[in-house]
Coordinates of C-alpha atoms in Angstrom, one line a residue:
X1 CA 0.0 0.0 0.0
X2 CA 1.4 3.4 -0.9
X3 CA 1.6 6.3 1.5
X4 CA -1.1 8.1 -0.5
X5 CA -3.5 5.3 0.5
X6 CA -3.2 6.2 4.1
X7 CA -4.7 9.7 3.6
X8 CA -8.4 9.9 4.5
X9 CA -10.7 11.3 1.9
X10 CA -12.6 13.4 4.5
X11 CA -12.3 15.5 6.5
X12 CA -8.5 15.9 5.7
X13 CA -9.1 16.7 2.0
X14 CA -8.0 20.3 2.5
X15 CA -4.7 19.2 4.2
X16 CA -4.0 16.8 1.4
X17 CA -4.6 19.4 -1.3
X18 CA -2.4 21.9 0.5
X19 CA 0.4 19.3 0.9
X20 CA 0.0 18.4 -2.8
X21 CA 0.2 22.0 -3.8
X22 CA 3.4 22.6 -1.8
X23 CA 4.9 19.4 -3.3
X24 CA 4.2 20.7 -6.8
X25 CA 5.8 24.0 -5.9
X26 CA 9.0 22.3 -4.6
X27 CA 9.0 20.1 -7.7
X28 CA 8.7 23.0 -10.1
X29 CA 11.5 24.9 -8.2
X30 CA 13.8 21.9 -8.5
X31 CA 12.9 21.5 -12.2
X32 CA 13.6 25.1 -12.8
X33 CA 17.1 24.8 -11.2
X34 CA 17.8 21.7 -13.2
X35 CA 16.7 23.3 -16.5
X36 CA 18.9 26.4 -15.7
X37 CA 22.0 24.3 -15.1
X38 CA 21.3 22.2 -18.2
X39 CA 21.0 25.3 -20.3
X40 CA 24.2 26.7 -18.8
X41 CA 26.1 23.5 -19.5
X42 CA 24.8 23.5 -23.1
X43 CA 25.9 27.1 -23.5
X44 CA 29.4 26.2 -22.3
X45 CA 29.7 23.3 -24.8
X46 CA 28.3 25.6 -27.6
X47 CA 31.2 28.0 -26.9
X48 CA 33.6 25.3 -28.0
X49 CA 31.9 24.6 -31.3
X50 CA 30.3 27.9 -32.2
X51 CA 32.8 30.5 -31.0
X52 CA 35.1 31.7 -33.7
X53 CA 38.8 31.7 -32.7
X54 CA 40.2 35.1 -32.0
X55 CA 42.4 36.8 -34.6
X56 CA 45.8 36.6 -32.8
X57 CA 49.4 35.8 -33.5
X58 CA 49.7 32.1 -34.0
X59 CA 52.8 32.1 -31.8
X60 CA 50.8 33.5 -28.9
X61 CA 50.2 31.2 -25.9
X62 CA 46.5 32.1 -26.2
X63 CA 46.1 30.7 -29.7
X64 CA 43.6 27.9 -29.2
X65 CA 45.0 26.0 -32.2
X66 CA 48.2 25.6 -30.4
X67 CA 46.5 24.5 -27.2
X68 CA 44.8 21.4 -28.5
X69 CA 45.1 18.4 -30.6
X70 CA 48.9 18.8 -30.8
X71 CA 49.2 15.1 -31.3
X72 CA 52.4 13.9 -32.9
X73 CA 52.4 10.9 -35.3
X74 CA 51.9 7.7 -33.5
X75 CA 51.9 4.0 -34.2
X76 CA 54.3 1.4 -35.5
X77 CA 56.1 -1.5 -33.8
X78 CA 58.6 0.7 -31.9
X79 CA 55.9 3.0 -30.5
X80 CA 53.8 0.0 -29.4
X81 CA 56.8 -1.7 -27.8
X82 CA 57.4 1.4 -25.7
X83 CA 53.7 1.5 -24.7
X84 CA 53.8 -2.2 -23.6
X85 CA 57.0 -1.8 -21.7
X86 CA 55.8 1.3 -19.8
X87 CA 52.5 -0.4 -19.0
X88 CA 54.1 -3.6 -17.6
X89 CA 53.4 -4.3 -13.9
X90 CA 56.7 -4.9 -12.1
X91 CA 55.5 -5.6 -8.6
X92 CA 55.6 -9.1 -7.1
X93 CA 52.2 -8.6 -5.5
X94 CA 48.9 -9.5 -7.1
X95 CA 47.6 -6.0 -6.6
X96 CA 49.4 -4.2 -9.3
X97 CA 47.3 -1.9 -11.6
X98 CA 47.8 -0.5 -15.1
X99 CA 47.1 3.2 -15.2
X100 CA 46.6 5.8 -18.0
X101 CA 47.6 9.1 -16.5
X102 CA 46.3 12.1 -18.5
X103 CA 48.1 15.3 -18.0
X104 CA 51.2 13.3 -17.0
X105 CA 53.7 16.1 -17.7
X106 CA 51.7 18.4 -15.5
X107 CA 52.5 19.2 -11.9
X108 CA 50.3 16.6 -10.1
X109 CA 50.5 14.2 -13.0
X110 CA 54.3 13.9 -12.8
X111 CA 54.3 13.2 -9.1
X112 CA 51.4 10.7 -9.3
X113 CA 53.0 8.9 -12.3
X114 CA 56.4 8.6 -10.5
X115 CA 54.8 7.3 -7.3
X116 CA 52.8 4.6 -9.2
X117 CA 55.9 3.5 -11.0
X118 CA 58.0 3.4 -7.8
X119 CA 55.6 0.8 -6.3
X120 CA 55.6 -1.3 -9.5
X121 CA 52.4 -0.3 -11.2
X122 CA 52.2 0.0 -15.0
X123 CA 52.0 3.6 -16.1
X124 CA 51.4 5.3 -19.5
X125 CA 51.2 9.1 -19.6
X126 CA 49.3 11.3 -22.0
X127 CA 49.9 15.0 -22.4
X128 CA 49.6 17.6 -25.2
X129 CA 52.4 19.8 -23.8
X130 CA 50.4 23.0 -24.4
X131 CA 51.9 26.4 -23.7
X132 CA 49.6 27.7 -21.0
X133 CA 52.9 28.0 -19.1
X134 CA 56.5 27.3 -20.1
X135 CA 56.6 24.0 -22.0
X136 CA 60.3 23.5 -21.2
X137 CA 59.2 22.8 -17.6
X138 CA 56.9 20.1 -18.8
X139 CA 59.6 18.7 -21.0
X140 CA 61.9 18.5 -18.0
X141 CA 59.2 16.6 -16.1
X142 CA 58.9 14.3 -19.1
X143 CA 62.6 13.6 -19.0
X144 CA 62.4 12.9 -15.3
X145 CA 59.6 10.3 -15.8
X146 CA 61.3 8.7 -18.8
X147 CA 64.4 8.0 -16.7
X148 CA 62.0 6.0 -14.5
X149 CA 60.7 4.0 -17.5
X150 CA 57.5 6.0 -18.0
X151 CA 56.5 6.7 -21.6
X152 CA 54.4 9.9 -22.1
X153 CA 52.5 9.9 -25.4
X154 CA 52.3 13.3 -26.8
X155 CA 48.6 13.7 -27.7
X156 CA 45.3 15.3 -26.8
X157 CA 42.4 13.8 -24.9
X158 CA 40.1 15.1 -27.7
X159 CA 41.9 12.9 -30.2
X160 CA 39.5 9.9 -30.4
X161 CA 41.6 7.8 -32.6
X162 CA 44.6 8.1 -30.4
X163 CA 42.6 7.1 -27.3
X164 CA 41.1 4.1 -29.1
X165 CA 44.6 3.0 -30.1
X166 CA 45.9 3.3 -26.6
X167 CA 43.1 1.2 -25.1
X168 CA 43.4 -1.3 -27.9
X169 CA 47.1 -1.9 -27.2
X170 CA 46.9 -1.7 -23.4
X171 CA 44.1 -3.0 -21.1
X172 CA 44.0 -0.2 -18.5
X173 CA 42.5 -1.2 -15.2
X174 CA 42.4 2.5 -14.1
X175 CA 42.5 6.0 -15.5
X176 CA 44.0 8.9 -13.5
X177 CA 42.5 11.8 -15.3
X178 CA 44.5 15.0 -14.5
X179 CA 44.5 16.7 -17.9
X180 CA 42.7 20.0 -17.8
X181 CA 42.9 23.7 -18.5
X182 CA 43.9 25.0 -15.2
X183 CA 43.9 28.5 -13.7
X184 CA 41.1 30.8 -12.6
X185 CA 42.1 34.1 -14.1
X186 CA 43.1 32.8 -17.6
X187 CA 39.4 31.9 -18.2
X188 CA 38.7 35.6 -18.8
X189 CA 41.2 35.6 -21.7
X190 CA 40.5 32.3 -23.3
X191 CA 37.2 30.8 -22.2
X192 CA 36.9 28.3 -25.0
X193 CA 40.1 26.4 -23.9
X194 CA 38.3 25.5 -20.6
X195 CA 35.3 24.1 -22.4
X196 CA 37.5 22.3 -24.9
X197 CA 39.6 20.6 -22.2
X198 CA 37.5 20.4 -19.1
X199 CA 34.2 19.5 -20.6
X200 CA 34.6 18.2 -24.2
X201 CA 37.8 16.5 -23.3
X202 CA 36.4 14.8 -20.3
X203 CA 33.3 13.6 -22.2
X204 CA 35.5 12.3 -25.0
X205 CA 37.6 10.3 -22.5
X206 CA 34.4 8.9 -20.8
X207 CA 33.0 7.9 -24.1
X208 CA 36.1 5.8 -24.8
X209 CA 36.1 4.3 -21.3
X210 CA 32.4 3.3 -21.4
X211 CA 32.9 1.5 -24.7
X212 CA 36.0 -0.7 -23.8
X213 CA 35.7 -4.1 -22.1
X214 CA 36.6 -4.3 -19.3
X215 CA 35.8 -0.7 -18.4
X216 CA 38.5 1.0 -16.3
X217 CA 37.8 2.6 -12.9
X218 CA 38.4 6.4 -13.2
X219 CA 39.8 8.8 -10.7
X220 CA 39.8 12.4 -11.9
X221 CA 40.7 15.9 -10.7
X222 CA 37.8 18.2 -9.8
X223 CA 38.7 21.3 -7.8
X224 CA 38.0 23.1 -4.5
X225 CA 36.9 26.0 -6.8
X226 CA 33.5 24.3 -7.1
X227 CA 32.7 25.7 -3.7
X228 CA 32.7 29.1 -5.3
X229 CA 31.1 31.8 -3.2
X230 CA 30.1 29.6 -0.3
X231 CA 30.7 31.2 3.1
X232 CA 30.2 28.2 5.4
X233 CA 33.6 26.8 6.4
X234 CA 35.2 24.3 6.3
X235 CA 34.0 23.3 2.9
X236 CA 32.3 19.8 3.0
X237 CA 31.4 17.5 0.2
X238 CA 27.8 17.7 1.5
X239 CA 27.7 21.5 0.8
X240 CA 25.9 22.9 -2.2
X241 CA 28.2 23.9 -5.1
X242 CA 25.9 26.0 -7.3
X243 CA 27.6 29.4 -7.0
X244 CA 30.8 29.1 -9.1
X245 CA 32.9 32.3 -9.0
X246 CA 34.8 31.5 -12.3
X247 CA 34.4 29.7 -15.6
X248 CA 37.1 27.3 -14.4
X249 CA 35.0 26.4 -11.4
X250 CA 31.9 26.1 -13.6
X251 CA 33.6 23.6 -15.9
X252 CA 34.7 21.5 -12.9
X253 CA 31.2 21.6 -11.5
X254 CA 30.0 20.5 -14.9
X255 CA 32.5 17.7 -14.8
X256 CA 31.0 16.4 -11.6
X257 CA 27.5 16.4 -13.1
X258 CA 28.9 14.6 -16.2
X259 CA 30.6 12.0 -14.0
X260 CA 27.3 11.3 -12.3
X261 CA 25.6 10.9 -15.7
X262 CA 28.2 8.4 -17.0
X263 CA 28.1 6.5 -13.7
X264 CA 24.3 6.3 -13.8
X265 CA 23.9 5.3 -17.5
X266 CA 27.0 3.3 -18.2
X267 CA 28.2 1.9 -14.9
X268 CA 31.5 3.7 -14.9
X269 CA 33.3 3.8 -11.5
X270 CA 34.1 7.4 -10.9
X271 CA 35.9 9.2 -8.1
X272 CA 36.4 13.0 -8.2
X273 CA 39.1 14.7 -6.1
X274 CA 38.7 18.3 -5.1
X275 CA 42.3 19.5 -4.7
X276 CA 43.0 22.5 -2.4
X277 CA 45.8 24.8 -3.6
X278 CA 48.5 22.2 -4.3
X279 CA 52.2 23.4 -4.1
X280 CA 55.6 22.0 -4.1
X281 CA 58.7 21.1 -6.3
X282 CA 58.0 20.9 -10.0
X283 CA 55.0 23.1 -9.5
X284 CA 53.0 25.4 -11.8
X285 CA 54.5 28.8 -12.6
X286 CA 51.1 30.4 -12.6
X287 CA 50.6 29.7 -8.9
X288 CA 51.2 32.6 -6.4
X289 CA 53.9 30.8 -4.4
X290 CA 55.8 30.1 -7.6
X291 CA 55.7 33.6 -9.2
X292 CA 56.1 35.3 -5.8
X293 CA 59.4 33.4 -5.5
X294 CA 60.5 34.4 -9.0
X295 CA 59.6 38.1 -8.5
X296 CA 61.1 38.3 -5.0
X297 CA 64.4 37.0 -6.3
X298 CA 64.4 39.5 -9.2
X299 CA 63.6 42.4 -6.8
X300 CA 60.2 43.0 -8.4
X301 CA 57.2 44.0 -6.3
X302 CA 54.5 41.4 -5.7
X303 CA 50.8 42.1 -5.5
X304 CA 49.0 40.7 -2.4
X305 CA 45.2 40.7 -2.6
X306 CA 43.0 41.9 0.2
X307 CA 39.3 41.0 0.5
X308 CA 36.6 43.5 1.3
X309 CA 37.3 45.8 4.2
X310 CA 41.0 45.0 4.2
X311 CA 40.1 41.4 5.0
X312 CA 42.7 38.5 4.9
X313 CA 42.9 36.3 1.8
X314 CA 43.8 32.7 2.9
X315 CA 44.3 29.4 1.2
X316 CA 44.3 25.8 2.4
X317 CA 47.8 25.1 0.9
X318 CA 48.3 21.4 0.4
X319 CA 51.8 19.9 -0.2
X320 CA 52.1 17.7 -3.3
X321 CA 53.2 14.6 -1.4
X322 CA 50.0 14.6 0.6
X323 CA 48.0 15.0 -2.6
X324 CA 49.8 12.1 -4.2
X325 CA 48.9 9.9 -1.2
X326 CA 45.3 10.8 -1.6
X327 CA 45.4 10.1 -5.3
X328 CA 46.9 6.6 -4.8
X329 CA 44.5 5.8 -2.0
X330 CA 41.6 6.8 -4.3
X331 CA 43.0 4.5 -7.1
X332 CA 43.5 1.6 -4.6
X333 CA 40.0 1.9 -3.2
X334 CA 38.2 2.4 -6.5
X335 CA 35.8 -0.4 -7.3
X336 CA 35.5 -1.9 -10.7
X337 CA 33.2 -0.4 -13.2
X338 CA 30.1 -2.5 -13.8
X339 CA 29.4 -1.8 -17.5
X340 CA 30.2 -3.9 -20.5
X341 CA 29.9 -3.1 -24.2
X342 CA 28.6 0.4 -23.3
X343 CA 25.8 -1.0 -21.1
X344 CA 25.4 -0.8 -17.4
X345 CA 25.2 -4.2 -15.6
X346 CA 24.8 -3.0 -12.1
X347 CA 25.2 -0.1 -9.6
X348 CA 28.7 1.5 -9.8
X349 CA 30.8 3.4 -7.3
X350 CA 30.5 7.2 -7.5
X351 CA 32.5 9.3 -5.0
X352 CA 33.8 12.9 -4.4
X353 CA 36.5 13.7 -1.8
X354 CA 38.2 16.9 -0.6
X355 CA 42.0 16.7 -0.5
X356 CA 43.3 19.6 1.5
X357 CA 45.4 20.4 4.5
X358 CA 42.6 21.7 6.8
X359 CA 44.9 24.6 7.9
X360 CA 44.2 27.8 5.9
X361 CA 47.1 30.2 5.9
X362 CA 46.9 33.9 5.1
X363 CA 48.8 34.8 1.9
X364 CA 50.7 37.4 3.8
X365 CA 52.1 34.6 6.0
X366 CA 53.1 32.7 2.9
X367 CA 55.1 35.7 1.8
X368 CA 56.8 36.0 5.1
X369 CA 57.9 32.3 5.0
X370 CA 59.3 32.8 1.4
X371 CA 61.2 35.9 2.6
X372 CA 62.9 33.8 5.3
X373 CA 63.7 30.9 3.0
X374 CA 65.0 33.2 0.2
X375 CA 66.7 35.6 2.6
X376 CA 65.3 38.4 0.6
X377 CA 62.8 41.1 1.7
X378 CA 59.8 41.3 -0.6
X379 CA 58.5 44.5 -2.1
X380 CA 54.8 44.2 -1.3
X381 CA 51.9 46.0 -3.0
X382 CA 48.6 45.4 -1.2
X383 CA 45.6 45.7 -3.6
X384 CA 41.9 45.0 -3.4
X385 CA 41.0 41.6 -4.8
X386 CA 39.7 42.0 -8.4
X387 CA 36.6 40.4 -9.7
X388 CA 38.5 37.8 -11.7
X389 CA 37.2 34.6 -10.3
X390 CA 39.4 34.4 -7.2
X391 CA 37.7 33.8 -3.8
X392 CA 38.9 35.2 -0.4
X393 CA 39.5 31.8 1.3
X394 CA 39.4 28.1 1.0
X395 CA 39.3 25.5 3.9
X396 CA 38.8 21.8 3.4
X397 CA 36.8 19.4 5.6
X398 CA 38.7 16.2 5.0
X399 CA 36.8 13.9 7.4
X400 CA 35.3 11.9 4.6
X401 CA 38.7 11.3 2.9
X402 CA 40.2 10.4 6.3
X403 CA 37.5 7.8 6.9
X404 CA 37.3 6.3 3.4
X405 CA 40.8 6.7 2.0
X406 CA 42.9 6.9 5.2
X407 CA 44.0 10.3 4.0
X408 CA 46.1 12.3 6.5
X409 CA 48.2 15.3 5.4
X410 CA 51.4 15.7 7.3
X411 CA 53.3 18.6 5.7
X412 CA 52.9 22.1 7.1
X413 CA 53.4 25.2 4.8
X414 CA 56.8 26.1 6.3
X415 CA 58.2 22.6 5.7
X416 CA 56.7 22.4 2.2
X417 CA 57.9 25.8 1.1
X418 CA 61.4 25.0 2.3
X419 CA 61.4 21.9 0.0
X420 CA 60.0 24.0 -2.9
X421 CA 62.5 26.8 -2.6
X422 CA 65.4 24.2 -2.5
X423 CA 64.1 22.7 -5.7
X424 CA 63.4 26.1 -7.3
X425 CA 67.0 27.4 -6.7
X426 CA 68.5 24.1 -7.9
X427 CA 66.4 23.9 -11.0
X428 CA 66.7 27.5 -12.2
X429 CA 70.4 27.8 -11.3
X430 CA 71.0 24.6 -13.4
X431 CA 69.0 26.2 -16.2
X432 CA 71.2 29.3 -16.2
X433 CA 74.4 27.2 -16.2
X434 CA 73.1 25.2 -19.2
X435 CA 72.2 28.4 -21.1
X436 CA 75.7 29.8 -20.4
X437 CA 77.5 26.8 -21.9

């Protein structure tokens, strides 16, 4: 008997009609929100296909044609041999996995790939080596991984034929999807690159994964940016994420909705990781800690943002080694996908975790630590935070990751920055010596 059958026809008729009316109102409100988000997502995707590329110098880093589908020629016996060698599991345990790491020449991708290889897993990287920031740093990371026996295929996640070939040659048990257009502020200059990589590229990868047999389990990088303009702290996975402050955040939020769709329809096992301000050696030059270091050493002034009413801007800085541990734990606890031949055979795992440090630090404190490590006084310029997609603070609640993944960050900002500065001085002094020769 349904719950409706328990309602008397009289004298409670008025109460039932009122309850039904309120239910309809709530349903209509939910339907309106869903329709709005769906329309927003369609608009984002339309940007990719309908927006004409800007008329710019083809050598400019903002040229979309240079930021995508930069796939070199691939195939042939030698190429396939390198793939199989890199994908070979070399651990004596029965728990070894074979992982495709997209964005393998990126900051997090390099560290995750190296950690997987160290423990004996099979690893193949994929990266398009775009020029959002200095490609020479990505090439240096590539050389580092190649010395460990990791082959990075130069290609784009939007290249369907390349992905099909990779999955035909190697039976991947897992995909660590880290390829994305990063950066909050750059979205104001080149919005289509975010739709191309973070939405179209993700969908393309999921289309391939849902079609292969067996389907791999997928762990992918979402972002703490999805919390947007939320004011309740610390940020929890249970919080609403419907107020993105940037296009980057909106594309990552869209990614989480897309992941839900492919999990629901095709049985793909999907785990999203919301990273909180990752820093450390081999980091990204567009991050504040990195370009602050560069400018302080050059004697240039650095701009430090203040929030409204001279408020403090703070970030939940998370050291790269802690992030890697979280990534590996997510891979190790990922359940198998349940689809076959593009059809769902049963319920599949769908998860989202915060990976942060739980200790927000004011950016002004970050600068003081860098001054001590570099032994140079910074020339500081305090300015009001512009409306460019940045948010005043981030703070992760990691209780779910602690419980489900055993995630426990151990590196404080002072220790982590000390390691970064040591790497930075070594890497760039070596670069100058090489240029002088």
